[in-house]
XYZ file of C-alpha atoms in Angstrom:
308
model
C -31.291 13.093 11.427
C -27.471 14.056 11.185
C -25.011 11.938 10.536
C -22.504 13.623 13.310
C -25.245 14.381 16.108
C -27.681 11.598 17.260
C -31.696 11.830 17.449
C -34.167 10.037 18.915
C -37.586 10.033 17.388
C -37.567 9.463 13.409
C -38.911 11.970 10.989
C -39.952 12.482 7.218
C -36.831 13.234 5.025
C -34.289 11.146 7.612
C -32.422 8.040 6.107
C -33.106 4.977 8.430
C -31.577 1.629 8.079
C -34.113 -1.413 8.218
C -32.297 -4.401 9.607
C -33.300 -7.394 8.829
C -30.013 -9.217 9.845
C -26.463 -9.390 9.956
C -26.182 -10.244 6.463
C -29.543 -8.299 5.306
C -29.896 -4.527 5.540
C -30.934 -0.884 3.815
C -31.254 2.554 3.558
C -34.831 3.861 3.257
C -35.688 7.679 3.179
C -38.788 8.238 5.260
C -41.824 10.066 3.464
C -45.308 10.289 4.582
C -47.724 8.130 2.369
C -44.641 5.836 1.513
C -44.606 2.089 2.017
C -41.388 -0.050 1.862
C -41.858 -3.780 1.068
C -39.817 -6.258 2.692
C -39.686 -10.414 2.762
C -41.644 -9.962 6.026
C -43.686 -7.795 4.407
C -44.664 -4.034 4.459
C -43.695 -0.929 6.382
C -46.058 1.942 6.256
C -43.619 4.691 6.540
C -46.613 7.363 8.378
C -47.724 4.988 10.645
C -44.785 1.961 11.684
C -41.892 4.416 11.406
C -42.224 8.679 11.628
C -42.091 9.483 15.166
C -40.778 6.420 16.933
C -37.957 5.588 18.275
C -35.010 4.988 16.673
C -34.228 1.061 17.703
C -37.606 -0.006 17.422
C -38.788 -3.229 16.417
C -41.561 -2.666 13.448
C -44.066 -5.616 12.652
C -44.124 -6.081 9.064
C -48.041 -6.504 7.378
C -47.087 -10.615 7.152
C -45.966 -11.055 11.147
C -42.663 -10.903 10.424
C -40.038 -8.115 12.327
C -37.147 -5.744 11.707
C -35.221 -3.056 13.489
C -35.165 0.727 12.240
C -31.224 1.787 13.238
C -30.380 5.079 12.890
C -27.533 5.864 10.357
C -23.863 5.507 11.162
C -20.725 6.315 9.042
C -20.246 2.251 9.417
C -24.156 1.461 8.756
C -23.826 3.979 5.668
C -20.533 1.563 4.214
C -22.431 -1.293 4.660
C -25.187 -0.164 2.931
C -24.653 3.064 0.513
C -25.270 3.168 -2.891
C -22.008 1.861 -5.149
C -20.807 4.483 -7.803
C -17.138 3.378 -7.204
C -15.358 0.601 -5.726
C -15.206 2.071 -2.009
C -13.174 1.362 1.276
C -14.454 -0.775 4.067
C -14.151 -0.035 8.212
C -11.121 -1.984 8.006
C -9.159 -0.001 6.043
C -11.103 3.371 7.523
C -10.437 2.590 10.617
C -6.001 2.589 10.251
C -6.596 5.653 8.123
C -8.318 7.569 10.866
C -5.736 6.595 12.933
C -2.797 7.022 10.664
C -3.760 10.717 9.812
C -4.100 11.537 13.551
C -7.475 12.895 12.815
C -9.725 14.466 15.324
C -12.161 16.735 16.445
C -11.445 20.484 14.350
C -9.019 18.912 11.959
C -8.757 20.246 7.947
C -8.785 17.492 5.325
C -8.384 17.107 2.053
C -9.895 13.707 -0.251
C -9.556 13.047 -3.627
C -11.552 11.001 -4.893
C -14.917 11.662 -3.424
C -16.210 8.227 -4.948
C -19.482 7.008 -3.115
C -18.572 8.675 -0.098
C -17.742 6.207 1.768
C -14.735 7.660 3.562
C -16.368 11.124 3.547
C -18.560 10.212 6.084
C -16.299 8.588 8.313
C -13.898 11.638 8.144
C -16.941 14.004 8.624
C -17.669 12.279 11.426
C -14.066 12.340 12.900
C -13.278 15.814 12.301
C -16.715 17.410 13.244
C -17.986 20.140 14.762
C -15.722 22.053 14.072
C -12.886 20.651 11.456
C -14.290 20.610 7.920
C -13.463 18.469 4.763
C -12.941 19.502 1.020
C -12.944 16.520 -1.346
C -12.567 16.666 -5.012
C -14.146 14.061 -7.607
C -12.876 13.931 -11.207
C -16.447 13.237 -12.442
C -18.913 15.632 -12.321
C -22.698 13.900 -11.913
C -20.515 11.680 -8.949
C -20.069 15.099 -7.339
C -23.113 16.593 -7.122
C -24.821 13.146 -6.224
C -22.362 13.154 -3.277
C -22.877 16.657 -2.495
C -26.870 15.942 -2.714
C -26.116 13.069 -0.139
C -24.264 15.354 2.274
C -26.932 17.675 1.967
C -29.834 14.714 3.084
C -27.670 13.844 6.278
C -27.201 17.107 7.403
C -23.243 17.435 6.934
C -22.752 19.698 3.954
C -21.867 22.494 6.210
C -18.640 20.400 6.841
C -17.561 19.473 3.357
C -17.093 21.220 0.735
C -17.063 19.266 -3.034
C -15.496 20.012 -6.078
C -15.641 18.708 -9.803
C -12.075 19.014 -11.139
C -8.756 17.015 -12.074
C -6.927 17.190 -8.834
C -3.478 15.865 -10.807
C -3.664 19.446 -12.917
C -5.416 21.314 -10.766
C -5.026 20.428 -7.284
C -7.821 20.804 -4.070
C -8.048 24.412 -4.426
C -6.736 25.186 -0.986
C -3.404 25.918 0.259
C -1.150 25.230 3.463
C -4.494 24.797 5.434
C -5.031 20.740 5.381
C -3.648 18.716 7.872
C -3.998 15.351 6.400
C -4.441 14.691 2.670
C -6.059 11.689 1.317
C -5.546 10.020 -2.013
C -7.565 7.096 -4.380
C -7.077 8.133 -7.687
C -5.504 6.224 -10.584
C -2.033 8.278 -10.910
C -1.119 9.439 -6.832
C 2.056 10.533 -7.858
C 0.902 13.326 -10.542
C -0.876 14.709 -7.063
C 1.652 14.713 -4.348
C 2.966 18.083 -5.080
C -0.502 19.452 -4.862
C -1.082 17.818 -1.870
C 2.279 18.919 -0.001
C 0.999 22.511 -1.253
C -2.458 22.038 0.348
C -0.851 21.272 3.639
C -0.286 23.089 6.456
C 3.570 24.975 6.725
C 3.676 23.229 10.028
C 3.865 20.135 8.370
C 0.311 17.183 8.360
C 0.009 13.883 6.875
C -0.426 12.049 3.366
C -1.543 8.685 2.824
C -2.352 7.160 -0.828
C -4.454 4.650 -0.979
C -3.531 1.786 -4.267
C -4.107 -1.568 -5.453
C -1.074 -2.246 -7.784
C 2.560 -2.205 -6.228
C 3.723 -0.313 -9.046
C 1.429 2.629 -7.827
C 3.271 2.529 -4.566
C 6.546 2.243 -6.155
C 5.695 5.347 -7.969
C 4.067 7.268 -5.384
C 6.711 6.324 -2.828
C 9.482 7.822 -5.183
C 6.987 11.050 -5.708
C 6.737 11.387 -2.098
C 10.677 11.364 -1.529
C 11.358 13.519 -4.098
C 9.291 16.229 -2.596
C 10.950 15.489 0.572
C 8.336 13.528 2.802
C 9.855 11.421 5.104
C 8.585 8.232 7.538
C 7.349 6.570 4.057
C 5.529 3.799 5.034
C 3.391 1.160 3.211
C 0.792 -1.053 4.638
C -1.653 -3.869 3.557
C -4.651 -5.218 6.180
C -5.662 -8.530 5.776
C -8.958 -9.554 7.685
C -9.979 -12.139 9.012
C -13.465 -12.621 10.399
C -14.575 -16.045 13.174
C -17.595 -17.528 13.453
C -18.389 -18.605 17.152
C -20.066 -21.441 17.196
C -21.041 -24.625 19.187
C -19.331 -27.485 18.837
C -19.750 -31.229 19.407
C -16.854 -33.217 20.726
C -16.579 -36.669 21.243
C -14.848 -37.298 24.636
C -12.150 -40.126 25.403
C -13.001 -42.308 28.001
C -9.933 -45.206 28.634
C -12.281 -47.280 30.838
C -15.493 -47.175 28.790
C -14.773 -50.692 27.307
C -14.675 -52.251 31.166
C -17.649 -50.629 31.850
C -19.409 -51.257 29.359
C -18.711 -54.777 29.180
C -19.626 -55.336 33.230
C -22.607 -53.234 32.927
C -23.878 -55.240 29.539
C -22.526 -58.573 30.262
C -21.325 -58.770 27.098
C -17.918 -60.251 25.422
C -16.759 -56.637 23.366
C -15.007 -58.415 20.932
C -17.783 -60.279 20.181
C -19.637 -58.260 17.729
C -22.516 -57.670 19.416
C -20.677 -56.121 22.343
C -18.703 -54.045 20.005
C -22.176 -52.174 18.931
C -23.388 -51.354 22.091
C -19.689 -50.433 23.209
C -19.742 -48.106 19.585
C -23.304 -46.762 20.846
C -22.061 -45.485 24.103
C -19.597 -43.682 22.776
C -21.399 -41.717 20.320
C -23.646 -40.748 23.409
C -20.396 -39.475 25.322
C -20.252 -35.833 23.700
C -19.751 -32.737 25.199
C -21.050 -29.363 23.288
C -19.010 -26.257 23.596
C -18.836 -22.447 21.877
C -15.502 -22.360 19.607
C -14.319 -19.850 17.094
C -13.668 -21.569 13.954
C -12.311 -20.556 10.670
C -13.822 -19.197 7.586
C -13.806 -21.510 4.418
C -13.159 -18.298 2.486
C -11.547 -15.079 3.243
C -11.373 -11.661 2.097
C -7.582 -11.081 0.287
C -5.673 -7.542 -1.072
C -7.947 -4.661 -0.707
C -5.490 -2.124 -1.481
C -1.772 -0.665 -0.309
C -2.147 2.523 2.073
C 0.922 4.329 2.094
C 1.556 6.892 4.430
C 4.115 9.441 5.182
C 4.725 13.104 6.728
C 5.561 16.136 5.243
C 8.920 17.423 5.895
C 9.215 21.020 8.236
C 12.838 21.165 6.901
């Protein structure tokens, strides 16, 4: 199992996910002798899950079912263990985009957090690009570095413990994107612009407060990076549903009244008139608007380095 290359059959050691719906999933290492309890009951990891198919649909020991789905930079987000606060597809997706990254591409992260991002990148820039992400905190990096290690990716990142505001990524004019979620982005621009490529690359910072950005933004001038740009994403998710919709008939009354022989202003004739109606509904599927929504995630601020 590898997070950037796809397998079919299950084996001992991969991470699976074990959906149980859209609102109920997670991550389970496979080991032989190993039994995973669920509301629907039990899986025996030797005999419902090593060497099937990935897909499958496992019978728990009470009747019930769930699906075994192999592992996915968005699976992983949904589902990883929290050591930070992390960043959701939405915001993953723009910064993807944003950085221009692709296939062979050299980035640089800081901070490595839960590895959330990580992956996704990984996944972008692989096989051949690679990633080098520093974490301030050092049992956070090796428990991400452990993690790359289980999904088969650490031979595309490498992870370092250090304070990237006084000591920078360690690389220089090789990146050609650099990443930033730390609490001061501005102490680390300079460092970054050094860790990019002469050629010029891409910077985005990554903030909750609008001072941050103010800061950063004036950090990112001063070191002469132009096409400064600041973004927020705001989602907003629809249910589709059916509906029921009472439909207006203008000639119901007439009808009703020759069909019944009754007077509708009499009151009985007003009932059965008030029954019909309630029996004249049509069902269709509509989207319709969450009660609640998700608000600010963060300000990603983006912006190139300068050739001049």
């Amino acid at each position: 199992m590898s997070f950037v290359e796809y397998g079919e059959l299950m084996k001992e050691g991969d991470t699976v996910i074990v959906f149980l719906g859209h609102d109920s999933m997670f991550p389970v290492k496979l080991q032989h002798g190993v039994q995973t309890q669920t509301k629907y009951g039990v899986i025996r990891h030797s005999t419902d899950l090593i060497g099937k198919r990935y897909g499958s649909k496992v019978t728990c020991s009470k009747g019930g079912w769930v699906y075994i789905l192999y592992p996915t930079p968005e699976l992983w987000t949904m589902n990883l263990p929290h050591r930070t606060q992390i960043l959701y597809s939405t915001d993953i997706s723009l910064i993807t985009m944003m950085l221009e990254l692709k296939p062979g591409s050299i980035v640089c992260e800081s901070g490595t957090g839960s590895g959330s991002l990580s992956h996704a990148i990984i996944r972008t820039i692989a096989p051949t690009g690679h990633l080098y992400t520093v974490e301030f905190h050092q049992q956070r990096a090796e428990k991400a570095m452990e993690e790359f290690r289980e999904h088969k990716v650490d031979h595309l990142v490498t992870v370092k413990s250090q304070d990237v505001c006084k000591n920078g990524f360690g690389v220089v004019s090789i990146a050609d994107a650099v990443f930033l979620d730390i609490p001061s982005p501005w102490e680390a621009i300079g460092h970054a612009k050094s860790a990019l490529k002469v050629q010029g690359g891409r910077i985005c910072s990554f903030s909750p407060c609008i001072e941050q950005v103010q800061r950063t933004c004036q950090a990112m001038e001063a070191h002469g990076f132009t096409e400064v740009d600041t973004l927020e994403i705001l989602l907003r998710v629809y249910d589709v549903r059916t509906v029921s919709l009472q439909t207006a008939d203008l000639g119901i009354v007439a009808d009703d009244e020759s069909s019944t022989g009754l007077d509708s202003h009499s009151q009985l004739g007003q009932n059965a008139v008030c029954s019909n109606l309630t029996q004249r509904a049509i069902q269709f599927k509509s989207a319709v608007t969450p009660r609640e929504m998700v608000g600010h995630t963060g300000y990603l601020t983006f912006a190139t380095k300068s050739l001049l």
